[in-house]
């Protein structure tokens, strides 16, 4: 064999260089693997990534004012908000020209609804004025300042125009300010009036009650999971059906059942009165408050805590406890020093699952919580379906998402997410 042959590239069976052949083979394998996971990636993109991106954009997007009143927004740039006086005639003229177009396109009511989120009364002002402004001719009926003030005195107030100018930016922080009980004003960010400060309290209530629900689930689920893990497999499987049984019942049905049980004439109060533990005229208030929400949500979320605990406890060998006892440990010492530390990963997995689910619940608090047991998710649902303030709902959802990610990061730093196991 010659030196030239020995120094040449190694060839594959088909005569191509081995390195190139291996690279082509790896590329084909990667393409096959990508084809297999492509449907899942598309599903995640469509159902998760795009909605979250849309939510993040809606929380800062504010093109309604500038798109509906383009001439007015430009004219208001020369008006001094701090003067305390209404703008001059050019602003009114531009406003009438914009409103005529908006009325033809039926956009003026949408604009009024958008500005009504910032100042009460703007929706009715635009709706009332629109019926009369459409009769004006921008080319022949000038001047317009006195005519608009005759239509409604609010057009002569600087505060009305200040709202339009303040919220005419295309990208705004107004929704996020509203989400933390503040507001965007010409002077900058300011705290909302006392009677409108509710969202921070709802955030605090959501976090505190979700933590209480998580702790309640831990206390109730641990004995059940321990019992299932230490029973014979046949018996444990039979009892596991009882744990899974709530999943076969509608969430709405289970919550409605708790409403029947918790009311003052319900099963629980009637039983307590019959047993003589509670006087008939001193029945417990277990519904339309935080207590009702905690009881109902603990029952609903309990299986999500039992299952991770059970899967971890099944992997703990009984010989560990026997070894500890053979070395002189009492039953309690063996449990606390040996068994419990090994079960902590299951507690961590169940706690994360239950806490995150509890933060986002809104059906159960809406039915049994009343005014004192609702969560921030109920407020988000209200703004999405009732007030149609999607920008504020998106800001609230974004903040809630950020809080969950922050708590998850803190948990990872303190406990370590690698220590969380599902069995």
GROMACS .gro file of C-alpha atoms in nm:
model
  423
    1UNK     CA    1   0.000   0.000   0.000
    2UNK     CA    2   0.144   0.339  -0.101
    3UNK     CA    3   0.189   0.642   0.124
    4UNK     CA    4  -0.060   0.837  -0.091
    5UNK     CA    5  -0.327   0.578  -0.030
    6UNK     CA    6  -0.262   0.574   0.344
    7UNK     CA    7  -0.282   0.954   0.374
    8UNK     CA    8  -0.606   0.986   0.175
    9UNK     CA    9  -0.956   1.027   0.334
   10UNK     CA   10  -1.138   0.725   0.474
   11UNK     CA   11  -1.420   0.629   0.240
   12UNK     CA   12  -1.762   0.485   0.313
   13UNK     CA   13  -1.907   0.182   0.134
   14UNK     CA   14  -2.054   0.403  -0.141
   15UNK     CA   15  -1.721   0.572  -0.208
   16UNK     CA   16  -1.798   0.906  -0.040
   17UNK     CA   17  -1.573   1.038   0.237
   18UNK     CA   18  -1.669   0.885   0.570
   19UNK     CA   19  -1.686   1.224   0.745
   20UNK     CA   20  -1.931   1.359   0.487
   21UNK     CA   21  -2.136   1.040   0.500
   22UNK     CA   22  -2.163   1.059   0.881
   23UNK     CA   23  -2.262   1.426   0.866
   24UNK     CA   24  -2.537   1.345   0.613
   25UNK     CA   25  -2.662   1.058   0.828
   26UNK     CA   26  -2.677   1.277   1.140
   27UNK     CA   27  -2.858   1.548   0.944
   28UNK     CA   28  -3.121   1.299   0.827
   29UNK     CA   29  -3.170   1.175   1.185
   30UNK     CA   30  -3.214   1.531   1.312
   31UNK     CA   31  -3.469   1.604   1.039
   32UNK     CA   32  -3.664   1.290   1.132
   33UNK     CA   33  -3.659   1.384   1.499
   34UNK     CA   34  -3.771   1.738   1.415
   35UNK     CA   35  -4.055   1.601   1.202
   36UNK     CA   36  -4.173   1.393   1.496
   37UNK     CA   37  -4.186   1.685   1.741
   38UNK     CA   38  -4.302   1.943   1.486
   39UNK     CA   39  -4.676   1.892   1.562
   40UNK     CA   40  -4.611   1.943   1.935
   41UNK     CA   41  -4.402   2.254   1.868
   42UNK     CA   42  -4.675   2.398   1.645
   43UNK     CA   43  -4.938   2.321   1.909
   44UNK     CA   44  -4.734   2.492   2.183
   45UNK     CA   45  -4.669   2.790   1.955
   46UNK     CA   46  -5.035   2.835   1.864
   47UNK     CA   47  -5.190   2.762   2.204
   48UNK     CA   48  -4.925   2.904   2.439
   49UNK     CA   49  -4.654   3.126   2.292
   50UNK     CA   50  -4.875   3.335   2.062
   51UNK     CA   51  -5.149   3.399   2.326
   52UNK     CA   52  -4.890   3.506   2.583
   53UNK     CA   53  -4.722   3.732   2.328
   54UNK     CA   54  -5.061   3.882   2.239
   55UNK     CA   55  -5.134   3.938   2.609
   56UNK     CA   56  -4.802   4.113   2.661
   57UNK     CA   57  -4.865   4.337   2.359
   58UNK     CA   58  -5.220   4.425   2.461
   59UNK     CA   59  -5.097   4.536   2.802
   60UNK     CA   60  -4.903   4.825   2.644
   61UNK     CA   61  -5.080   4.881   2.309
   62UNK     CA   62  -5.286   5.202   2.295
   63UNK     CA   63  -5.348   5.296   1.934
   64UNK     CA   64  -5.720   5.369   1.966
   65UNK     CA   65  -5.691   5.744   2.038
   66UNK     CA   66  -5.418   5.825   1.787
   67UNK     CA   67  -5.588   5.621   1.513
   68UNK     CA   68  -5.935   5.768   1.569
   69UNK     CA   69  -5.830   6.130   1.636
   70UNK     CA   70  -5.507   6.176   1.437
   71UNK     CA   71  -5.556   6.548   1.365
   72UNK     CA   72  -5.664   6.621   1.722
   73UNK     CA   73  -5.359   6.448   1.869
   74UNK     CA   74  -5.129   6.660   1.652
   75UNK     CA   75  -5.316   6.981   1.741
   76UNK     CA   76  -5.302   6.902   2.115
   77UNK     CA   77  -4.923   6.887   2.109
   78UNK     CA   78  -4.911   7.268   2.118
   79UNK     CA   79  -5.161   7.294   2.404
   80UNK     CA   80  -5.028   7.343   2.755
   81UNK     CA   81  -5.213   7.108   2.990
   82UNK     CA   82  -5.090   7.294   3.298
   83UNK     CA   83  -5.257   7.617   3.185
   84UNK     CA   84  -5.588   7.487   3.321
   85UNK     CA   85  -5.776   7.637   3.027
   86UNK     CA   86  -5.946   7.469   2.733
   87UNK     CA   87  -5.747   7.454   2.407
   88UNK     CA   88  -5.789   7.705   2.126
   89UNK     CA   89  -6.009   7.683   1.818
   90UNK     CA   90  -5.763   7.480   1.600
   91UNK     CA   91  -5.795   7.186   1.838
   92UNK     CA   92  -6.175   7.195   1.820
   93UNK     CA   93  -6.164   7.221   1.443
   94UNK     CA   94  -5.935   6.919   1.418
   95UNK     CA   95  -6.153   6.731   1.665
   96UNK     CA   96  -6.471   6.788   1.463
   97UNK     CA   97  -6.296   6.675   1.145
   98UNK     CA   98  -6.179   6.356   1.316
   99UNK     CA   99  -6.514   6.292   1.480
  100UNK     CA  100  -6.706   6.321   1.154
  101UNK     CA  101  -6.491   6.046   1.006
  102UNK     CA  102  -6.511   5.840   1.325
  103UNK     CA  103  -6.890   5.868   1.337
  104UNK     CA  104  -6.917   5.749   0.978
  105UNK     CA  105  -6.701   5.448   1.064
  106UNK     CA  106  -6.884   5.399   1.397
  107UNK     CA  107  -6.556   5.428   1.588
  108UNK     CA  108  -6.646   5.716   1.821
  109UNK     CA  109  -6.830   5.492   2.069
  110UNK     CA  110  -6.528   5.259   2.089
  111UNK     CA  111  -6.308   5.560   2.158
  112UNK     CA  112  -6.544   5.677   2.430
  113UNK     CA  113  -6.535   5.332   2.590
  114UNK     CA  114  -6.154   5.334   2.584
  115UNK     CA  115  -6.131   5.677   2.749
  116UNK     CA  116  -6.403   5.585   2.998
  117UNK     CA  117  -6.157   5.337   3.151
  118UNK     CA  118  -5.950   5.640   3.252
  119UNK     CA  119  -6.225   5.886   3.344
  120UNK     CA  120  -6.585   5.805   3.416
  121UNK     CA  121  -6.834   5.978   3.190
  122UNK     CA  122  -6.626   5.984   2.871
  123UNK     CA  123  -6.832   5.708   2.708
  124UNK     CA  124  -7.162   5.892   2.749
  125UNK     CA  125  -6.995   6.219   2.642
  126UNK     CA  126  -6.880   6.075   2.309
  127UNK     CA  127  -7.207   5.893   2.251
  128UNK     CA  128  -7.417   6.202   2.323
  129UNK     CA  129  -7.193   6.439   2.128
  130UNK     CA  130  -7.164   6.206   1.832
  131UNK     CA  131  -7.534   6.239   1.747
  132UNK     CA  132  -7.496   6.618   1.716
  133UNK     CA  133  -7.144   6.648   1.576
  134UNK     CA  134  -7.237   6.440   1.270
  135UNK     CA  135  -7.465   6.727   1.165
  136UNK     CA  136  -7.173   6.971   1.156
  137UNK     CA  137  -6.983   7.044   0.835
  138UNK     CA  138  -6.609   7.090   0.903
  139UNK     CA  139  -6.581   7.320   0.601
  140UNK     CA  140  -6.877   7.551   0.664
  141UNK     CA  141  -6.981   7.549   1.032
  142UNK     CA  142  -6.660   7.685   1.187
  143UNK     CA  143  -6.581   7.803   1.451
  144UNK     CA  144  -6.657   7.494   1.657
  145UNK     CA  145  -6.546   7.573   2.009
  146UNK     CA  146  -6.870   7.736   2.122
  147UNK     CA  147  -7.080   7.482   1.933
  148UNK     CA  148  -6.912   7.190   2.112
  149UNK     CA  149  -6.947   7.360   2.451
  150UNK     CA  150  -7.317   7.411   2.376
  151UNK     CA  151  -7.344   7.038   2.302
  152UNK     CA  152  -7.185   6.953   2.638
  153UNK     CA  153  -7.009   7.177   2.889
  154UNK     CA  154  -6.739   6.914   2.940
  155UNK     CA  155  -6.588   7.011   2.603
  156UNK     CA  156  -6.504   7.343   2.761
  157UNK     CA  157  -6.317   7.181   3.052
  158UNK     CA  158  -5.942   7.135   3.038
  159UNK     CA  159  -5.970   6.800   3.219
  160UNK     CA  160  -6.154   6.641   2.925
  161UNK     CA  161  -5.884   6.738   2.677
  162UNK     CA  162  -5.611   6.643   2.922
  163UNK     CA  163  -5.746   6.287   2.928
  164UNK     CA  164  -5.740   6.271   2.547
  165UNK     CA  165  -5.385   6.409   2.528
  166UNK     CA  166  -5.250   6.196   2.812
  167UNK     CA  167  -5.378   5.872   2.661
  168UNK     CA  168  -5.298   5.945   2.297
  169UNK     CA  169  -4.960   5.768   2.303
  170UNK     CA  170  -4.940   5.447   2.101
  171UNK     CA  171  -4.742   5.256   2.367
  172UNK     CA  172  -4.859   5.325   2.720
  173UNK     CA  173  -4.782   5.225   3.076
  174UNK     CA  174  -5.132   5.325   3.180
  175UNK     CA  175  -5.268   4.972   3.203
  176UNK     CA  176  -4.985   4.858   3.429
  177UNK     CA  177  -5.029   5.168   3.647
  178UNK     CA  178  -5.401   5.092   3.679
  179UNK     CA  179  -5.315   4.733   3.767
  180UNK     CA  180  -5.122   4.852   4.075
  181UNK     CA  181  -5.384   5.110   4.183
  182UNK     CA  182  -5.214   5.404   4.011
  183UNK     CA  183  -5.305   5.611   3.708
  184UNK     CA  184  -5.141   5.799   3.424
  185UNK     CA  185  -5.192   6.178   3.445
  186UNK     CA  186  -5.041   6.482   3.271
  187UNK     CA  187  -4.824   6.531   3.580
  188UNK     CA  188  -4.704   6.167   3.572
  189UNK     CA  189  -4.798   5.854   3.762
  190UNK     CA  190  -5.023   5.916   4.062
  191UNK     CA  191  -5.199   5.697   4.317
  192UNK     CA  192  -5.566   5.621   4.257
  193UNK     CA  193  -5.826   5.771   4.493
  194UNK     CA  194  -5.890   5.572   4.809
  195UNK     CA  195  -6.222   5.431   4.687
  196UNK     CA  196  -6.057   5.283   4.374
  197UNK     CA  197  -5.765   5.106   4.539
  198UNK     CA  198  -5.868   4.744   4.516
  199UNK     CA  199  -5.628   4.556   4.288
  200UNK     CA  200  -5.327   4.550   4.522
  201UNK     CA  201  -5.555   4.409   4.794
  202UNK     CA  202  -5.674   4.143   4.550
  203UNK     CA  203  -5.315   4.048   4.463
  204UNK     CA  204  -5.229   4.018   4.833
  205UNK     CA  205  -5.544   3.818   4.905
  206UNK     CA  206  -5.474   3.585   4.612
  207UNK     CA  207  -5.120   3.508   4.727
  208UNK     CA  208  -5.210   3.468   5.096
  209UNK     CA  209  -5.514   3.250   5.035
  210UNK     CA  210  -5.331   3.039   4.776
  211UNK     CA  211  -5.058   2.980   5.035
  212UNK     CA  212  -5.318   2.884   5.299
  213UNK     CA  213  -5.486   2.645   5.052
  214UNK     CA  214  -5.148   2.489   4.970
  215UNK     CA  215  -5.067   2.437   5.339
  216UNK     CA  216  -5.413   2.290   5.401
  217UNK     CA  217  -5.364   2.047   5.115
  218UNK     CA  218  -5.024   1.941   5.255
  219UNK     CA  219  -5.171   1.870   5.599
  220UNK     CA  220  -5.462   1.671   5.460
  221UNK     CA  221  -5.279   1.495   5.177
  222UNK     CA  222  -4.973   1.372   5.366
  223UNK     CA  223  -5.155   1.116   5.588
  224UNK     CA  224  -5.360   0.994   5.292
  225UNK     CA  225  -5.054   0.954   5.069
  226UNK     CA  226  -4.865   0.778   5.351
  227UNK     CA  227  -5.154   0.537   5.405
  228UNK     CA  228  -5.180   0.456   5.033
  229UNK     CA  229  -4.804   0.408   5.003
  230UNK     CA  230  -4.789   0.163   5.295
  231UNK     CA  231  -5.097  -0.045   5.219
  232UNK     CA  232  -5.086  -0.358   5.001
  233UNK     CA  233  -5.096  -0.275   4.632
  234UNK     CA  234  -5.444  -0.420   4.579
  235UNK     CA  235  -5.597  -0.218   4.863
  236UNK     CA  236  -5.405   0.096   4.766
  237UNK     CA  237  -5.532   0.076   4.408
  238UNK     CA  238  -5.891   0.043   4.530
  239UNK     CA  239  -5.856   0.346   4.757
  240UNK     CA  240  -5.682   0.542   4.481
  241UNK     CA  241  -6.010   0.529   4.290
  242UNK     CA  242  -6.163   0.743   4.567
  243UNK     CA  243  -5.882   0.997   4.524
  244UNK     CA  244  -5.938   1.013   4.148
  245UNK     CA  245  -6.318   1.011   4.172
  246UNK     CA  246  -6.349   1.397   4.188
  247UNK     CA  247  -6.185   1.418   3.844
  248UNK     CA  248  -6.488   1.240   3.701
  249UNK     CA  249  -6.720   1.512   3.828
  250UNK     CA  250  -6.753   1.857   3.677
  251UNK     CA  251  -6.573   2.137   3.864
  252UNK     CA  252  -6.890   2.345   3.849
  253UNK     CA  253  -7.093   2.064   4.006
  254UNK     CA  254  -6.843   2.015   4.290
  255UNK     CA  255  -6.833   2.388   4.362
  256UNK     CA  256  -7.212   2.414   4.355
  257UNK     CA  257  -7.231   2.123   4.599
  258UNK     CA  258  -7.007   2.313   4.841
  259UNK     CA  259  -7.235   2.614   4.809
  260UNK     CA  260  -7.525   2.399   4.926
  261UNK     CA  261  -7.325   2.247   5.210
  262UNK     CA  262  -7.169   2.568   5.342
  263UNK     CA  263  -7.469   2.798   5.354
  264UNK     CA  264  -7.628   2.878   5.689
  265UNK     CA  265  -7.914   2.637   5.623
  266UNK     CA  266  -7.678   2.384   5.469
  267UNK     CA  267  -7.567   2.037   5.572
  268UNK     CA  268  -7.269   2.145   5.785
  269UNK     CA  269  -7.454   2.405   5.989
  270UNK     CA  270  -7.758   2.180   6.032
  271UNK     CA  271  -7.535   1.898   6.158
  272UNK     CA  272  -7.355   2.127   6.404
  273UNK     CA  273  -7.688   2.257   6.536
  274UNK     CA  274  -7.825   1.901   6.568
  275UNK     CA  275  -7.515   1.797   6.765
  276UNK     CA  276  -7.552   2.100   6.991
  277UNK     CA  277  -7.211   2.239   6.901
  278UNK     CA  278  -7.359   2.559   6.757
  279UNK     CA  279  -7.667   2.750   6.863
  280UNK     CA  280  -7.946   2.784   6.608
  281UNK     CA  281  -7.917   3.163   6.613
  282UNK     CA  282  -7.535   3.154   6.587
  283UNK     CA  283  -7.481   2.951   6.274
  284UNK     CA  284  -7.136   2.970   6.118
  285UNK     CA  285  -7.078   3.198   5.819
  286UNK     CA  286  -6.897   2.958   5.589
  287UNK     CA  287  -6.991   3.099   5.250
  288UNK     CA  288  -6.947   3.425   5.063
  289UNK     CA  289  -6.619   3.482   5.243
  290UNK     CA  290  -6.258   3.365   5.248
  291UNK     CA  291  -6.345   3.060   5.458
  292UNK     CA  292  -6.576   2.920   5.193
  293UNK     CA  293  -6.316   2.972   4.921
  294UNK     CA  294  -6.044   2.798   5.124
  295UNK     CA  295  -6.263   2.498   5.211
  296UNK     CA  296  -6.394   2.444   4.857
  297UNK     CA  297  -6.059   2.496   4.684
  298UNK     CA  298  -5.877   2.272   4.932
  299UNK     CA  299  -6.118   1.990   4.847
  300UNK     CA  300  -6.087   2.052   4.473
  301UNK     CA  301  -5.706   2.073   4.468
  302UNK     CA  302  -5.639   1.797   4.723
  303UNK     CA  303  -5.589   1.519   4.460
  304UNK     CA  304  -5.317   1.730   4.294
  305UNK     CA  305  -5.126   1.717   4.623
  306UNK     CA  306  -5.191   1.350   4.703
  307UNK     CA  307  -5.070   1.210   4.372
  308UNK     CA  308  -4.715   1.357   4.373
  309UNK     CA  309  -4.672   1.267   4.741
  310UNK     CA  310  -4.794   0.913   4.683
  311UNK     CA  311  -4.567   0.858   4.383
  312UNK     CA  312  -4.262   0.966   4.587
  313UNK     CA  313  -4.356   0.776   4.903
  314UNK     CA  314  -4.392   0.452   4.707
  315UNK     CA  315  -4.022   0.469   4.625
  316UNK     CA  316  -3.919   0.492   4.995
  317UNK     CA  317  -3.807   0.149   5.108
  318UNK     CA  318  -3.956   0.022   5.441
  319UNK     CA  319  -3.613  -0.116   5.527
  320UNK     CA  320  -3.492   0.241   5.591
  321UNK     CA  321  -3.730   0.277   5.886
  322UNK     CA  322  -3.650  -0.070   6.017
  323UNK     CA  323  -3.280   0.009   6.002
  324UNK     CA  324  -3.335   0.330   6.196
  325UNK     CA  325  -3.538   0.151   6.463
  326UNK     CA  326  -3.277  -0.124   6.491
  327UNK     CA  327  -3.026   0.146   6.583
  328UNK     CA  328  -3.243   0.265   6.872
  329UNK     CA  329  -3.460   0.532   6.707
  330UNK     CA  330  -3.820   0.571   6.822
  331UNK     CA  331  -4.108   0.563   6.575
  332UNK     CA  332  -4.126   0.943   6.570
  333UNK     CA  333  -3.747   0.985   6.533
  334UNK     CA  334  -3.736   0.732   6.250
  335UNK     CA  335  -4.020   0.910   6.072
  336UNK     CA  336  -3.888   1.265   6.123
  337UNK     CA  337  -3.519   1.193   6.058
  338UNK     CA  338  -3.551   0.932   5.783
  339UNK     CA  339  -3.896   0.909   5.621
  340UNK     CA  340  -3.999   1.274   5.611
  341UNK     CA  341  -3.681   1.408   5.441
  342UNK     CA  342  -3.720   1.144   5.170
  343UNK     CA  343  -4.081   1.255   5.111
  344UNK     CA  344  -3.999   1.626   5.082
  345UNK     CA  345  -3.953   1.614   4.701
  346UNK     CA  346  -4.314   1.497   4.669
  347UNK     CA  347  -4.429   1.777   4.898
  348UNK     CA  348  -4.239   2.026   4.683
  349UNK     CA  349  -4.389   1.897   4.357
  350UNK     CA  350  -4.741   1.898   4.499
  351UNK     CA  351  -4.698   2.243   4.653
  352UNK     CA  352  -4.585   2.401   4.326
  353UNK     CA  353  -4.870   2.237   4.137
  354UNK     CA  354  -5.140   2.331   4.389
  355UNK     CA  355  -5.013   2.686   4.446
  356UNK     CA  356  -4.998   2.771   4.076
  357UNK     CA  357  -5.343   2.620   4.015
  358UNK     CA  358  -5.487   2.806   4.315
  359UNK     CA  359  -5.358   3.143   4.195
  360UNK     CA  360  -5.539   3.106   3.863
  361UNK     CA  361  -5.874   2.974   3.990
  362UNK     CA  362  -6.176   3.196   3.941
  363UNK     CA  363  -6.487   2.975   3.911
  364UNK     CA  364  -6.478   2.848   4.270
  365UNK     CA  365  -6.405   3.188   4.433
  366UNK     CA  366  -6.677   3.343   4.218
  367UNK     CA  367  -6.941   3.097   4.340
  368UNK     CA  368  -6.855   3.057   4.709
  369UNK     CA  369  -6.628   3.355   4.780
  370UNK     CA  370  -6.869   3.648   4.768
  371UNK     CA  371  -6.692   3.984   4.784
  372UNK     CA  372  -6.432   3.883   5.044
  373UNK     CA  373  -6.318   3.556   4.892
  374UNK     CA  374  -6.256   3.642   4.527
  375UNK     CA  375  -5.912   3.635   4.364
  376UNK     CA  376  -5.737   3.862   4.117
  377UNK     CA  377  -5.830   3.607   3.848
  378UNK     CA  378  -6.196   3.699   3.903
  379UNK     CA  379  -6.108   4.060   3.824
  380UNK     CA  380  -5.926   3.950   3.509
  381UNK     CA  381  -6.229   3.749   3.399
  382UNK     CA  382  -6.452   4.052   3.468
  383UNK     CA  383  -6.245   4.284   3.250
  384UNK     CA  384  -6.231   4.027   2.970
  385UNK     CA  385  -6.601   3.936   2.958
  386UNK     CA  386  -6.789   4.230   3.113
  387UNK     CA  387  -6.607   4.563   3.103
  388UNK     CA  388  -6.411   4.458   2.790
  389UNK     CA  389  -6.103   4.638   2.923
  390UNK     CA  390  -5.868   4.387   2.766
  391UNK     CA  391  -5.565   4.608   2.816
  392UNK     CA  392  -5.607   4.611   3.195
  393UNK     CA  393  -5.687   4.239   3.196
  394UNK     CA  394  -5.368   4.173   2.999
  395UNK     CA  395  -5.165   4.388   3.241
  396UNK     CA  396  -5.310   4.203   3.541
  397UNK     CA  397  -5.238   3.869   3.374
  398UNK     CA  398  -4.883   3.976   3.294
  399UNK     CA  399  -4.819   4.083   3.654
  400UNK     CA  400  -4.968   3.756   3.781
  401UNK     CA  401  -4.743   3.562   3.543
  402UNK     CA  402  -4.443   3.761   3.664
  403UNK     CA  403  -4.530   3.691   4.028
  404UNK     CA  404  -4.556   3.317   3.960
  405UNK     CA  405  -4.221   3.314   3.776
  406UNK     CA  406  -4.060   3.514   4.059
  407UNK     CA  407  -4.190   3.273   4.323
  408UNK     CA  408  -4.075   2.981   4.111
  409UNK     CA  409  -3.727   3.136   4.089
  410UNK     CA  410  -3.718   3.194   4.465
  411UNK     CA  411  -3.824   2.833   4.524
  412UNK     CA  412  -3.548   2.714   4.294
  413UNK     CA  413  -3.290   2.922   4.479
  414UNK     CA  414  -3.404   2.818   4.828
  415UNK     CA  415  -3.507   2.456   4.780
  416UNK     CA  416  -3.379   2.368   4.436
  417UNK     CA  417  -3.608   2.262   4.155
  418UNK     CA  418  -3.385   1.956   4.097
  419UNK     CA  419  -3.507   1.821   4.432
  420UNK     CA  420  -3.867   1.815   4.313
  421UNK     CA  421  -3.975   1.470   4.203
  422UNK     CA  422  -4.291   1.304   4.083
  423UNK     CA  423  -4.181   0.955   4.173
   0.00000   0.00000   0.00000
